mmCIF file of C-alpha atoms in Angstrom:
data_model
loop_
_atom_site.group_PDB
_atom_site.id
_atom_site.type_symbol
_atom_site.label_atom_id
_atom_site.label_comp_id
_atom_site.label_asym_id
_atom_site.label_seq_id
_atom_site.Cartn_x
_atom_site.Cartn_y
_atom_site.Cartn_z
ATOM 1 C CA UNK C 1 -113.777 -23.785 -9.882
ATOM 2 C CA UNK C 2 -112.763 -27.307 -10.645
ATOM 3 C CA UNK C 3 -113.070 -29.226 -13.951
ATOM 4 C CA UNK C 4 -116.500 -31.066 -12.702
ATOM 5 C CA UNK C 5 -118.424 -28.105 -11.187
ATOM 6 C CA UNK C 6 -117.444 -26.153 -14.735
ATOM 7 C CA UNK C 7 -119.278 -28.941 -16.417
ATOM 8 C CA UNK C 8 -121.993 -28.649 -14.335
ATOM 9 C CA UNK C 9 -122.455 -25.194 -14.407
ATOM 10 C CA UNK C 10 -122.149 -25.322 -18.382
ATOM 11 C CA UNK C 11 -124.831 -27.653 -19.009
ATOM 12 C CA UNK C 12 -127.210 -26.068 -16.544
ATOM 13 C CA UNK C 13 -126.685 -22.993 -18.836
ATOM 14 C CA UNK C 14 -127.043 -24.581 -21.937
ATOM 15 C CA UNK C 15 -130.467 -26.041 -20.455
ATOM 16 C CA UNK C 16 -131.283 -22.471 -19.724
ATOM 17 C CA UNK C 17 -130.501 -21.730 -23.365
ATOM 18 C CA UNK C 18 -132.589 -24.640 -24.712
ATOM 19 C CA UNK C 19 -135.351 -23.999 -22.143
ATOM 20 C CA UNK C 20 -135.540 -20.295 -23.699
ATOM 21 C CA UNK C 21 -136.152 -21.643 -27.375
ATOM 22 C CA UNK C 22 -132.370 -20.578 -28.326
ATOM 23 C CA UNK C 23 -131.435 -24.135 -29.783
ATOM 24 C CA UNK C 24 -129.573 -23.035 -33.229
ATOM 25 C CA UNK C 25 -127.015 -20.395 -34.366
ATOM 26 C CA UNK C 26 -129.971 -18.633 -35.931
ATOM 27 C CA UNK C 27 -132.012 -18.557 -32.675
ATOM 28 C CA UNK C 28 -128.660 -17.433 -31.133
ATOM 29 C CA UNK C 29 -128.239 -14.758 -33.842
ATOM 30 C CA UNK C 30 -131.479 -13.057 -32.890
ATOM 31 C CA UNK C 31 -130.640 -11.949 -29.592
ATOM 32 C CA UNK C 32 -128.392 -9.688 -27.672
ATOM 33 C CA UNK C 33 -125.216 -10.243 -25.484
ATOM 34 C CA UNK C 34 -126.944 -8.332 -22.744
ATOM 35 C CA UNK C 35 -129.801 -10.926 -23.276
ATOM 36 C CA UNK C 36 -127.888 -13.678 -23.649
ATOM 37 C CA UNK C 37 -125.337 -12.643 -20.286
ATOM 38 C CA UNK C 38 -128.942 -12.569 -18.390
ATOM 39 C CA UNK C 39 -130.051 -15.551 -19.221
ATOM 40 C CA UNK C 40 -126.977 -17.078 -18.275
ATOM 41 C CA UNK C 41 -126.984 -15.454 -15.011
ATOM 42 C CA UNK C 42 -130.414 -16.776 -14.524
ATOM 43 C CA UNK C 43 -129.652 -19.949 -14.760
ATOM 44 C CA UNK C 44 -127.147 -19.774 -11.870
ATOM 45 C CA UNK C 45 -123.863 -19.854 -14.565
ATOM 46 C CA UNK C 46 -121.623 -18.045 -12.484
ATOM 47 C CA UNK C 47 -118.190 -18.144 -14.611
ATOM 48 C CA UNK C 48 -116.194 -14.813 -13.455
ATOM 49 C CA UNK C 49 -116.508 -12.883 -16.693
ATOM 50 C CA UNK C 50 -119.342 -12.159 -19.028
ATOM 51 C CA UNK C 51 -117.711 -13.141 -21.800
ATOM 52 C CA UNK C 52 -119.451 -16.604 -22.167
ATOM 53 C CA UNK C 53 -122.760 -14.406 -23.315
ATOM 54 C CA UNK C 54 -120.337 -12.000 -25.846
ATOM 55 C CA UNK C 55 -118.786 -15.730 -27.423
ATOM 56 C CA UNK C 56 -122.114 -17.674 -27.779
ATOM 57 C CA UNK C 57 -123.748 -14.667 -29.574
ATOM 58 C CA UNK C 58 -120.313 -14.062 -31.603
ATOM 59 C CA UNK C 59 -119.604 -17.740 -32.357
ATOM 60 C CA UNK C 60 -123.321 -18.020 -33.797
ATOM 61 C CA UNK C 61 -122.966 -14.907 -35.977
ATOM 62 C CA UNK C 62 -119.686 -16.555 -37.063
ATOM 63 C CA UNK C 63 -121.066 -19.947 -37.973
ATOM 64 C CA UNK C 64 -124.085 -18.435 -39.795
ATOM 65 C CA UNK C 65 -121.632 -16.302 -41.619
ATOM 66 C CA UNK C 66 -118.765 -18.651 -42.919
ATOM 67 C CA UNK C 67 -120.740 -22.266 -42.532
ATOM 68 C CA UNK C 68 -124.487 -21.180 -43.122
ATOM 69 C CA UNK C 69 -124.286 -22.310 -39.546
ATOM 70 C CA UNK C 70 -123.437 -25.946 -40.323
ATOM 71 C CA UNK C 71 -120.914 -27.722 -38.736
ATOM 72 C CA UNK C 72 -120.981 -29.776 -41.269
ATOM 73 C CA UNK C 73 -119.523 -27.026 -44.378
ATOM 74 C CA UNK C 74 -116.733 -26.635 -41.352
ATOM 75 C CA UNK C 75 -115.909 -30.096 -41.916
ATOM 76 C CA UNK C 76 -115.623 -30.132 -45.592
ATOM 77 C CA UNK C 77 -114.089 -26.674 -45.353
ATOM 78 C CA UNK C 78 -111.197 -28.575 -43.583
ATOM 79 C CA UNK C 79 -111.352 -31.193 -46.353
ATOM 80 C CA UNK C 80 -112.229 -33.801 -43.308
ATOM 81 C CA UNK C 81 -108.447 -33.423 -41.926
ATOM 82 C CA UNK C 82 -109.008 -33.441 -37.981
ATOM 83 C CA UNK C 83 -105.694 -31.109 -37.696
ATOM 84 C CA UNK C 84 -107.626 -28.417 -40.106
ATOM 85 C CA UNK C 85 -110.994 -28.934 -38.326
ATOM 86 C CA UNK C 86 -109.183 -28.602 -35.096
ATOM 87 C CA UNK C 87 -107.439 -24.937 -36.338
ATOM 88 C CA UNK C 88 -111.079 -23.644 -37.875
ATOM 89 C CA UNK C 89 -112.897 -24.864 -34.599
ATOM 90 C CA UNK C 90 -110.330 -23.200 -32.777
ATOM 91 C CA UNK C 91 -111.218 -19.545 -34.740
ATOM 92 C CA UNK C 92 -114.262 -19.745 -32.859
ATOM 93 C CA UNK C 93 -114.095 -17.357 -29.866
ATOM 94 C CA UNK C 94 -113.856 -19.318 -26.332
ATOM 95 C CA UNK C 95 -112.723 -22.237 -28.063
ATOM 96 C CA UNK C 96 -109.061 -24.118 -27.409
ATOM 97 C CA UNK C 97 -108.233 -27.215 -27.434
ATOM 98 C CA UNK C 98 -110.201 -28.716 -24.606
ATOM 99 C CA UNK C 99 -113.667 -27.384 -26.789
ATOM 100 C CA UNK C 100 -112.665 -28.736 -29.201
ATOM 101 C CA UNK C 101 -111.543 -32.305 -27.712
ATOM 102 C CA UNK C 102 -115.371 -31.926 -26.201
ATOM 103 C CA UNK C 103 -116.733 -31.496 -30.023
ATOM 104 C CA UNK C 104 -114.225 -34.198 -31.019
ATOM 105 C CA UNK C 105 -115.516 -36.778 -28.606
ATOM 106 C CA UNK C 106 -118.934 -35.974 -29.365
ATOM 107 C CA UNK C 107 -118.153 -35.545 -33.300
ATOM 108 C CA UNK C 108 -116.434 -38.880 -33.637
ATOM 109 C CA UNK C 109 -119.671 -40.394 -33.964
ATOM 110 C CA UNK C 110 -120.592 -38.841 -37.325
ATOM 111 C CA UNK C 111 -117.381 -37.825 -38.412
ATOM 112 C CA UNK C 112 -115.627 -40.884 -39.281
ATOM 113 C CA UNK C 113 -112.210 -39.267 -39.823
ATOM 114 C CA UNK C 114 -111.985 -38.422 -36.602
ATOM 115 C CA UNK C 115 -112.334 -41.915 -34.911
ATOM 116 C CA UNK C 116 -110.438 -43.375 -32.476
ATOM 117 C CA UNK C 117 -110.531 -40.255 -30.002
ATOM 118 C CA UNK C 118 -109.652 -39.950 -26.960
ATOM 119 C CA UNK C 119 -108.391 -36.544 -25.058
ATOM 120 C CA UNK C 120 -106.070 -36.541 -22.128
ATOM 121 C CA UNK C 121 -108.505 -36.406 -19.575
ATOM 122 C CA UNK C 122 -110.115 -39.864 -21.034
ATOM 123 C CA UNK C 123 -106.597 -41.360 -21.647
ATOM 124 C CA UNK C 124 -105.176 -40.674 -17.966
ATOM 125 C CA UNK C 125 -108.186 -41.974 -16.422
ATOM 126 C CA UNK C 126 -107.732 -45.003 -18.648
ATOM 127 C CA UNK C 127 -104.665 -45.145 -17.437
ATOM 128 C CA UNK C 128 -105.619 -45.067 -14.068
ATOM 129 C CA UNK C 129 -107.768 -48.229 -13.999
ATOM 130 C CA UNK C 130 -105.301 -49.963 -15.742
ATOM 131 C CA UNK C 131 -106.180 -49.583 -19.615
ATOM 132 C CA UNK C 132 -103.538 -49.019 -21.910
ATOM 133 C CA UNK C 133 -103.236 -45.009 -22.993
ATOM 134 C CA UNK C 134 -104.137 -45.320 -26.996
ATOM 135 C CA UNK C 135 -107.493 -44.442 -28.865
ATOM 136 C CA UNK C 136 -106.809 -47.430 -31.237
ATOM 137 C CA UNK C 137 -106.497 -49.890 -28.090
ATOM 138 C CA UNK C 138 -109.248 -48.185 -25.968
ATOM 139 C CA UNK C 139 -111.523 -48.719 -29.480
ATOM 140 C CA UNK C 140 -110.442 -52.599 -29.581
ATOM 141 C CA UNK C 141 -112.062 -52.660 -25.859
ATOM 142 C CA UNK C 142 -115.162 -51.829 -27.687
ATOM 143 C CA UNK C 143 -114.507 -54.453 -30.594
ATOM 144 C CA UNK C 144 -114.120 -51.144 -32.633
ATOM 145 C CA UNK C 145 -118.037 -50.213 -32.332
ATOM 146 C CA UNK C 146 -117.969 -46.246 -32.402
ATOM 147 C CA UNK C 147 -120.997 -45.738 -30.266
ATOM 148 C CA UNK C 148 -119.425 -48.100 -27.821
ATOM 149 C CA UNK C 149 -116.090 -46.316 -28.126
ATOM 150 C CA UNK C 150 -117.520 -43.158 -27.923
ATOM 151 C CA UNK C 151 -120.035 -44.078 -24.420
ATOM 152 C CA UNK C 152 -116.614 -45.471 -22.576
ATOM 153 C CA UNK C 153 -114.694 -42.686 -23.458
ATOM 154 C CA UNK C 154 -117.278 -40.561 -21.856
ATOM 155 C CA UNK C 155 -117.233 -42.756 -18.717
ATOM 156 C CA UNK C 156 -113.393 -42.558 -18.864
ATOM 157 C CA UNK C 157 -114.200 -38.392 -19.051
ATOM 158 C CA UNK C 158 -116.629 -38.504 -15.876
ATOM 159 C CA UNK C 159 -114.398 -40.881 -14.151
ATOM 160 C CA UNK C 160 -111.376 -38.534 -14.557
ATOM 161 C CA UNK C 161 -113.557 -35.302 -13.720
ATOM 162 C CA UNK C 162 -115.079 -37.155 -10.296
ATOM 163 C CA UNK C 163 -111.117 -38.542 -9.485
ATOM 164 C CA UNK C 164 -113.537 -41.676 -8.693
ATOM 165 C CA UNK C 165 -111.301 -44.532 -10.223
ATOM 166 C CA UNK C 166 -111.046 -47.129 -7.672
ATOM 167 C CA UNK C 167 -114.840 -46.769 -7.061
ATOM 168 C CA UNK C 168 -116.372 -46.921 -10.610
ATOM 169 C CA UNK C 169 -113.477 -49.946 -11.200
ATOM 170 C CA UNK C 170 -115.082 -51.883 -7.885
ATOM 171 C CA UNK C 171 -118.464 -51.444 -9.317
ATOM 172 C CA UNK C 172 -117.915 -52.304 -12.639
ATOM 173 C CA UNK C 173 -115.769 -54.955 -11.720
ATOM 174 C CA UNK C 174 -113.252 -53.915 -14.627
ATOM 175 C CA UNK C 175 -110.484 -55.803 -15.243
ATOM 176 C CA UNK C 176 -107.580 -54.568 -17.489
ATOM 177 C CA UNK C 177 -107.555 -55.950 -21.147
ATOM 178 C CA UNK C 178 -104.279 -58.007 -19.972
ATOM 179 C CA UNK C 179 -106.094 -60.032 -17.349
ATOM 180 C CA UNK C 180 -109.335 -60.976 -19.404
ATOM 181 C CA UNK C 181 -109.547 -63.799 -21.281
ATOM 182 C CA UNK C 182 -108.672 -65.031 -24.879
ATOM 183 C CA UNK C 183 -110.932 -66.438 -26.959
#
């Protein structure tokens, strides 16, 4: 299955999820991995394993338990270091390092200490249409506005998950920071 088809099948699950009123680690808590697995099956998630159902159940139990399921006691747990956030996120079953580049995109907009960020798949495609490769450069695009920052690295994401560079550059009619104009 390739990266884009993964993400598609993983938010039409988490839809499913939603949809069934499961929508916090507490809701998440309350059922089973059997119920869970089914859920997930009905919503056409077809990983090869089961053990998406067996983490998202787990994960819950284990955010309820050591953060009173708040992401937010994680953070402060870490003392707001990204490289400690990064090892507790990754204690989280089903989670490496491309969850938690996902969370850290997302995060980014709330948790200051983690802005500029940009994973690989954000900084190739960057690449690709002629950006330079750096969080800090990609964020001066944006004239260092972090909702800005965090919307193009998002693009970038798609953009690298489709392989459709030269198109979305055409359409956007982007032009490298190199080429545009000083003021």
């Amino acid at each position: 299955m390739d990266d884009q088809q993964n993400y598609s099948s993983c938010a039409q699950a988490c839809k499913a999820l939603i949809s069934a009123g499961l929508e916090s680690p507490e809701d998440m808590s309350l059922i089973s991995k059997q119920e869970c697995r089914q859920l997930l099956r009905d919503s056409g998630y077809d990983r090869y394993d089961d053990k998406t159902a067996g983490f998202l159940v787990d994960d819950a139990h284990l955010l309820l338990t050591h953060y009173k399921g708040d992401f937010g006691k994680l953070r402060d747990a870490a003392g707001r270091d990204p490289a400690q956030e990064r090892l507790l996120l990754k204690k989280f079953k089903g989670i490496g390092d491309g969850g938690v580049d996902i969370f850290f995109r997302e995060a980014q907009l709330v948790w200051d200490e983690i802005y500029p960020f940009a994973d690989k798949k954000a900084l190739k495609a960057a690449r690709l249409v002629g950006f330079r490769e750096h969080p800090k450069v990609l964020a001066e695009l944006c004239q260092n506005d972090i909702p800005t920052f965090v919307r193009l690295v998002a693009a970038l994401v798609r953009m690298e998950l489709s392989k459709s560079y030269n198109d979305v550059q055409s359409q956007a009619q982007l032009r490298p920071p190199h080429s545009m104009p000083q003021s």
